[in-house]
Amino acid sequence: MKTPKFTYHAPRTVAEALDVLAEHSTDAKVLAGGQSLVPVMAMRLASPAHLVDINRLTDELSALEVDDAGVRIGALVRHARLERDEAAAARVPLVGQALRHVAHPTIRNRGTTVGSLAHADPSAEMPTVLALLGGHVVARSVRGERTIDAADFFVGPMESCLGYDELAVSAWFPAPEGRFGTAFDEICRRHGDYAMCGAGVVAVLDEAEQYVSLKLSLVSVNDVPEVLDLTEVVRGTAYDEVDHAALGDWVRDRIDPPGDLHASADFRRHLASVLTKRLTREAAARAITTTEGARA
């Protein structure tokens, strides 16, 4: 199918883009990478009367900044650029670990990470990563600018708390503190398909290789990303004394995933358990091989 007719806008500054969004409000959509928006428009699941193309705003929206605290990206940073950035991978490894699972290289070459966050697909990888790391999104409008924590940003499937006149201009992925390790994986029918279930894990150990904290977030299991805190289950326990199979059972018993034509609810619970067992072990092993201030 072809998209419905729309008026195309190509602003030259962020301020101009915000003016267009303020003028047309509910009738406007922002185009960045277009890897999610264009297909849904072609299927006529979305029919914006005005399309605001921000791809000319590279001077204002293409920053990729890495410091001791984490990684900040502008709205026009492509998945592929972030995935290949060595400094970002060293500081917040979970970002690169998850990006490798985003669709296919062709999609990652064009799609933007902030755009994926704004799309708020519960089957997407990066919303889960942002939630697990406790990051945030910065939104701007003619009314001003606000910082939105990941816990508040996602409000439903394919729905964020962004106002119709707001533009998500950047996202912040903080680095975990202390001696940490991370892991991410997902299970799909084919590589590049949406995951039947995916998971990210952040494990923090002390110098005695005992757990300080352990958190996990799942893909394709909830309407919005949900962080499961396993810290009280493992706190003070040495890495090699933890029953990882029991952790998988703990997670399986605390989730209520939907069933659909791709996987039943019971199968998704099983996959969540399998991924928990595997990834908690992998994340802790990576924490053991790193020291505070030198992440791997």
CSV table of C-alpha atoms in Angstrom, one decimal:
chain,number,residue,atom,x,y,z
A,1,MET,CA,0.0,0.0,0.0
A,2,LYS,CA,1.0,3.6,-0.4
A,3,THR,CA,1.0,6.2,2.3
A,4,PRO,CA,-1.9,8.7,2.6
A,5,LYS,CA,-1.2,12.2,1.3
A,6,PHE,CA,0.7,14.4,3.7
A,7,THR,CA,2.4,17.8,3.8
A,8,TYR,CA,6.2,17.5,4.0
A,9,HIS,CA,8.2,19.8,6.2
A,10,ALA,CA,12.0,20.1,6.2
A,11,PRO,CA,13.0,22.4,9.0
A,12,ARG,CA,16.5,23.8,9.1
A,13,THR,CA,16.7,24.3,12.8
A,14,VAL,CA,15.3,22.6,15.9
A,15,ALA,CA,13.4,25.7,16.7
A,16,GLU,CA,11.7,25.6,13.3
A,17,ALA,CA,10.8,22.0,13.8
A,18,LEU,CA,9.3,22.8,17.2
A,19,ASP,CA,7.2,25.6,15.6
A,20,VAL,CA,5.8,23.2,13.1
A,21,LEU,CA,5.0,20.6,15.7
A,22,ALA,CA,3.3,23.3,17.9
A,23,GLU,CA,1.2,24.5,14.9
A,24,HIS,CA,0.0,21.1,13.7
A,25,SER,CA,0.1,19.1,17.0
A,26,THR,CA,-1.9,15.9,16.7
A,27,ASP,CA,-1.7,16.0,12.9
A,28,ALA,CA,2.1,15.8,12.8
A,29,LYS,CA,4.7,13.1,13.0
A,30,VAL,CA,8.5,13.4,13.3
A,31,LEU,CA,10.6,11.6,10.7
A,32,ALA,CA,14.2,10.6,11.7
A,33,GLY,CA,15.3,7.2,10.5
A,34,GLY,CA,11.8,6.3,9.4
A,35,GLN,CA,12.4,2.5,9.9
A,36,SER,CA,9.2,2.3,12.1
A,37,LEU,CA,7.1,5.2,10.9
A,38,VAL,CA,7.3,4.7,7.2
A,39,PRO,CA,6.1,1.0,7.3
A,40,VAL,CA,3.1,1.8,9.5
A,41,MET,CA,2.2,4.7,7.2
A,42,ALA,CA,2.5,2.4,4.2
A,43,MET,CA,0.1,0.0,6.0
A,44,ARG,CA,-2.1,3.0,6.9
A,45,LEU,CA,-1.9,2.3,10.6
A,46,ALA,CA,-0.7,5.9,10.9
A,47,SER,CA,-2.0,8.8,8.8
A,48,PRO,CA,-0.3,12.0,9.8
A,49,ALA,CA,-1.3,15.1,7.8
A,50,HIS,CA,2.1,16.6,8.3
A,51,LEU,CA,5.5,14.9,8.3
A,52,VAL,CA,8.4,16.8,10.0
A,53,ASP,CA,11.7,15.6,8.6
A,54,ILE,CA,14.5,16.4,11.1
A,55,ASN,CA,17.3,14.8,9.1
A,56,ARG,CA,18.8,18.3,8.2
A,57,LEU,CA,19.3,19.1,11.8
A,58,THR,CA,22.6,17.2,12.1
A,59,ASP,CA,24.5,20.2,13.7
A,60,GLU,CA,22.0,20.1,16.7
A,61,LEU,CA,21.0,16.5,17.0
A,62,SER,CA,23.9,14.3,16.0
A,63,ALA,CA,26.1,14.5,19.1
A,64,LEU,CA,27.4,11.2,20.6
A,65,GLU,CA,29.1,12.0,23.9
A,66,VAL,CA,30.8,9.6,26.3
A,67,ASP,CA,32.2,10.4,29.7
A,68,ASP,CA,32.7,8.6,33.0
A,69,ALA,CA,29.0,8.8,33.9
A,70,GLY,CA,27.7,7.3,30.7
A,71,VAL,CA,26.6,7.9,27.1
A,72,ARG,CA,24.5,10.7,25.7
A,73,ILE,CA,23.1,10.6,22.1
A,74,GLY,CA,21.3,13.0,20.0
A,75,ALA,CA,18.1,12.3,18.1
A,76,LEU,CA,19.9,11.7,14.8
A,77,VAL,CA,22.5,9.2,16.0
A,78,ARG,CA,22.0,6.0,14.0
A,79,HIS,CA,21.9,2.6,15.6
A,80,ALA,CA,25.0,1.6,13.5
A,81,ARG,CA,27.1,4.5,14.6
A,82,LEU,CA,26.3,3.9,18.3
A,83,GLU,CA,26.9,0.2,17.9
A,84,ARG,CA,30.4,0.8,16.4
A,85,ASP,CA,31.5,3.5,18.8
A,86,GLU,CA,34.3,2.0,20.9
A,87,ALA,CA,34.2,4.5,23.7
A,88,ALA,CA,30.4,3.9,24.2
A,89,ALA,CA,30.9,0.2,24.1
A,90,ALA,CA,33.6,0.4,26.7
A,91,ARG,CA,31.6,2.6,29.0
A,92,VAL,CA,28.1,1.1,28.7
A,93,PRO,CA,28.6,-2.3,27.1
A,94,LEU,CA,24.9,-3.2,27.4
A,95,VAL,CA,24.1,-0.7,24.7
A,96,GLY,CA,26.2,-2.4,22.1
A,97,GLN,CA,25.2,-5.8,23.2
A,98,ALA,CA,21.6,-5.0,22.6
A,99,LEU,CA,22.1,-3.0,19.4
A,100,ARG,CA,23.5,-6.1,17.7
A,101,HIS,CA,20.0,-7.6,17.9
A,102,VAL,CA,18.2,-4.7,16.4
A,103,ALA,CA,16.7,-5.9,13.1
A,104,HIS,CA,19.4,-6.1,10.3
A,105,PRO,CA,22.5,-4.0,9.4
A,106,THR,CA,20.5,-2.2,6.7
A,107,ILE,CA,17.9,-1.1,9.3
A,108,ARG,CA,20.6,-0.1,11.8
A,109,ASN,CA,22.4,2.0,9.2
A,110,ARG,CA,19.3,4.3,9.0
A,111,GLY,CA,17.3,3.8,12.1
A,112,THR,CA,17.9,6.1,15.1
A,113,THR,CA,18.2,4.9,18.7
A,114,VAL,CA,16.2,7.9,20.1
A,115,GLY,CA,13.5,7.2,17.4
A,116,SER,CA,13.3,3.6,18.6
A,117,LEU,CA,12.7,4.9,22.2
A,118,ALA,CA,10.0,7.3,21.0
A,119,HIS,CA,8.3,4.6,19.1
A,120,ALA,CA,8.0,2.7,22.4
A,121,ASP,CA,7.6,-0.8,20.9
A,122,PRO,CA,7.5,-3.3,23.8
A,123,SER,CA,9.2,-5.8,21.4
A,124,ALA,CA,12.1,-3.4,20.7
A,125,GLU,CA,15.5,-3.7,22.4
A,126,MET,CA,16.5,-0.2,23.3
A,127,PRO,CA,13.5,0.8,25.5
A,128,THR,CA,14.4,-2.2,27.7
A,129,VAL,CA,18.0,-1.1,27.8
A,130,LEU,CA,17.1,2.5,28.8
A,131,ALA,CA,14.8,1.2,31.5
A,132,LEU,CA,17.3,-1.3,32.9
A,133,LEU,CA,20.1,1.3,33.1
A,134,GLY,CA,17.8,3.9,34.6
A,135,GLY,CA,18.4,6.4,31.8
A,136,HIS,CA,16.3,9.3,30.5
A,137,VAL,CA,15.0,11.1,27.5
A,138,VAL,CA,15.2,14.9,27.0
A,139,ALA,CA,12.1,16.3,25.2
A,140,ARG,CA,11.8,19.9,23.9
A,141,SER,CA,8.9,22.0,22.7
A,142,VAL,CA,8.1,25.7,22.2
A,143,ARG,CA,7.0,25.5,25.9
A,144,GLY,CA,10.4,24.5,27.1
A,145,GLU,CA,12.5,21.4,27.8
A,146,ARG,CA,12.1,18.5,30.2
A,147,THR,CA,14.0,15.4,31.3
A,148,ILE,CA,11.9,12.3,31.5
A,149,ASP,CA,13.1,9.2,33.4
A,150,ALA,CA,12.7,5.9,31.6
A,151,ALA,CA,10.3,4.7,34.3
A,152,ASP,CA,7.9,7.5,33.3
A,153,PHE,CA,8.6,7.7,29.6
A,154,PHE,CA,6.9,4.5,28.4
A,155,VAL,CA,3.2,4.5,29.2
A,156,GLY,CA,1.8,1.7,27.0
A,157,PRO,CA,2.5,-0.4,23.9
A,158,MET,CA,3.7,2.0,21.1
A,159,GLU,CA,3.0,4.9,23.4
A,160,SER,CA,5.3,7.3,25.3
A,161,CYS,CA,4.5,10.3,27.4
A,162,LEU,CA,5.8,12.7,24.7
A,163,GLY,CA,3.4,15.5,24.0
A,164,TYR,CA,2.2,16.0,20.4
A,165,ASP,CA,4.2,19.2,20.2
A,166,GLU,CA,7.4,17.7,21.8
A,167,LEU,CA,10.6,16.4,20.1
A,168,ALA,CA,12.8,13.9,21.8
A,169,VAL,CA,16.2,15.5,21.3
A,170,SER,CA,18.5,13.2,23.2
A,171,ALA,CA,18.8,10.1,25.4
A,172,TRP,CA,21.1,9.3,28.3
A,173,PHE,CA,22.4,5.8,29.1
A,174,PRO,CA,24.2,5.9,32.4
A,175,ALA,CA,27.0,3.5,33.2
A,176,PRO,CA,26.4,1.1,36.1
A,177,GLU,CA,28.5,1.9,39.2
A,178,GLY,CA,31.1,-0.4,40.7
A,179,ARG,CA,32.4,-3.7,39.5
A,180,PHE,CA,29.7,-4.6,37.0
A,181,GLY,CA,29.0,-6.9,34.1
A,182,THR,CA,26.1,-6.9,31.6
A,183,ALA,CA,24.6,-9.3,29.1
A,184,PHE,CA,21.8,-9.2,26.5
A,185,ASP,CA,20.2,-11.8,24.3
A,186,GLU,CA,16.9,-12.7,22.7
A,187,ILE,CA,15.2,-15.6,21.0
A,188,CYS,CA,13.6,-15.1,17.6
A,189,ARG,CA,12.3,-17.4,14.9
A,190,ARG,CA,14.8,-15.8,12.6
A,191,HIS,CA,17.6,-13.4,13.3
A,192,GLY,CA,16.3,-9.8,12.8
A,193,ASP,CA,12.7,-10.8,13.6
A,194,TYR,CA,11.0,-9.3,16.6
A,195,ALA,CA,12.0,-11.3,19.7
A,196,MET,CA,9.6,-13.9,21.2
A,197,CYS,CA,11.4,-13.0,24.4
A,198,GLY,CA,14.6,-11.1,25.1
A,199,ALA,CA,16.4,-10.0,28.2
A,200,GLY,CA,19.1,-7.7,29.5
A,201,VAL,CA,21.0,-8.1,32.8
A,202,VAL,CA,23.2,-5.9,34.9
A,203,ALA,CA,25.1,-7.6,37.7
A,204,VAL,CA,27.3,-5.7,40.3
A,205,LEU,CA,29.8,-7.6,42.5
A,206,ASP,CA,32.0,-6.6,45.3
A,207,GLU,CA,35.7,-7.4,45.6
A,208,ALA,CA,34.9,-10.7,47.3
A,209,GLU,CA,32.9,-11.6,44.2
A,210,GLN,CA,29.6,-11.4,46.1
A,211,TYR,CA,26.5,-9.8,44.6
A,212,VAL,CA,25.8,-6.2,45.4
A,213,SER,CA,22.9,-6.0,43.0
A,214,LEU,CA,21.3,-7.9,40.1
A,215,LYS,CA,18.6,-6.5,37.8
A,216,LEU,CA,16.9,-7.8,34.7
A,217,SER,CA,14.5,-6.4,32.1
A,218,LEU,CA,12.6,-8.4,29.5
A,219,VAL,CA,11.6,-7.8,25.8
A,220,SER,CA,8.2,-8.8,24.4
A,221,VAL,CA,6.8,-9.7,27.8
A,222,ASN,CA,5.1,-6.5,29.1
A,223,ASP,CA,3.3,-3.5,27.5
A,224,VAL,CA,6.1,-1.3,28.8
A,225,PRO,CA,9.7,-2.2,29.9
A,226,GLU,CA,9.7,-3.5,33.5
A,227,VAL,CA,12.8,-3.9,35.6
A,228,LEU,CA,12.9,-6.9,37.8
A,229,ASP,CA,15.2,-6.5,40.8
A,230,LEU,CA,16.7,-9.8,41.9
A,231,THR,CA,19.1,-8.1,44.4
A,232,GLU,CA,17.4,-9.4,47.6
A,233,VAL,CA,17.5,-12.9,46.2
A,234,VAL,CA,21.3,-12.9,45.7
A,235,ARG,CA,22.7,-10.0,47.9
A,236,GLY,CA,25.8,-11.1,49.7
A,237,THR,CA,26.0,-14.4,47.9
A,238,ALA,CA,29.2,-15.4,46.0
A,239,TYR,CA,28.8,-15.6,42.3
A,240,ASP,CA,29.7,-19.3,42.2
A,241,GLU,CA,27.2,-20.2,44.9
A,242,VAL,CA,24.1,-18.7,43.2
A,243,ASP,CA,21.5,-21.1,41.9
A,244,HIS,CA,21.0,-19.6,38.5
A,245,ALA,CA,18.3,-22.1,37.6
A,246,ALA,CA,16.3,-20.9,40.7
A,247,LEU,CA,16.7,-17.3,39.5
A,248,GLY,CA,15.1,-18.4,36.2
A,249,ASP,CA,12.2,-19.9,38.1
A,250,TRP,CA,11.9,-16.7,40.2
A,251,VAL,CA,11.5,-14.6,37.1
A,252,ARG,CA,9.1,-17.1,35.4
A,253,ASP,CA,6.8,-17.0,38.4
A,254,ARG,CA,6.6,-13.2,38.5
A,255,ILE,CA,5.8,-12.3,34.9
A,256,ASP,CA,2.4,-12.4,33.0
A,257,PRO,CA,3.3,-12.2,29.3
A,258,PRO,CA,0.8,-12.1,26.5
A,259,GLY,CA,0.3,-14.9,24.1
A,260,ASP,CA,0.0,-14.3,20.4
A,261,LEU,CA,0.6,-16.1,17.0
A,262,HIS,CA,4.4,-16.0,17.6
A,263,ALA,CA,4.5,-17.6,21.1
A,264,SER,CA,2.1,-18.6,23.8
A,265,ALA,CA,2.2,-17.0,27.3
A,266,ASP,CA,3.6,-20.2,28.8
A,267,PHE,CA,6.3,-20.5,26.1
A,268,ARG,CA,7.3,-16.9,26.8
A,269,ARG,CA,7.6,-17.7,30.5
A,270,HIS,CA,9.8,-20.6,29.6
A,271,LEU,CA,12.0,-18.4,27.4
A,272,ALA,CA,12.3,-15.8,30.1
A,273,SER,CA,13.5,-18.4,32.6
A,274,VAL,CA,16.0,-19.8,30.1
A,275,LEU,CA,17.4,-16.4,29.3
A,276,THR,CA,17.6,-15.4,33.0
A,277,LYS,CA,19.6,-18.5,33.8
A,278,ARG,CA,22.0,-17.9,31.0
A,279,LEU,CA,22.4,-14.2,31.2
A,280,THR,CA,22.7,-13.8,34.9
A,281,ARG,CA,25.7,-16.2,34.8
A,282,GLU,CA,27.2,-14.3,31.8
A,283,ALA,CA,26.8,-10.9,33.4
A,284,ALA,CA,28.4,-12.0,36.7
A,285,ALA,CA,31.3,-13.6,34.8
A,286,ARG,CA,32.0,-10.4,33.0
A,287,ALA,CA,31.9,-8.5,36.3
A,288,ILE,CA,34.5,-10.9,37.7
A,289,THR,CA,36.9,-10.1,34.8
A,290,THR,CA,36.6,-6.3,35.3
A,291,THR,CA,37.7,-3.9,37.9
A,292,GLU,CA,36.0,-0.7,39.0
A,293,GLY,CA,36.8,2.1,36.6
A,294,ALA,CA,37.8,-0.4,33.8
A,295,ARG,CA,34.7,-1.9,32.2
A,296,ALA,CA,34.6,-4.6,29.6
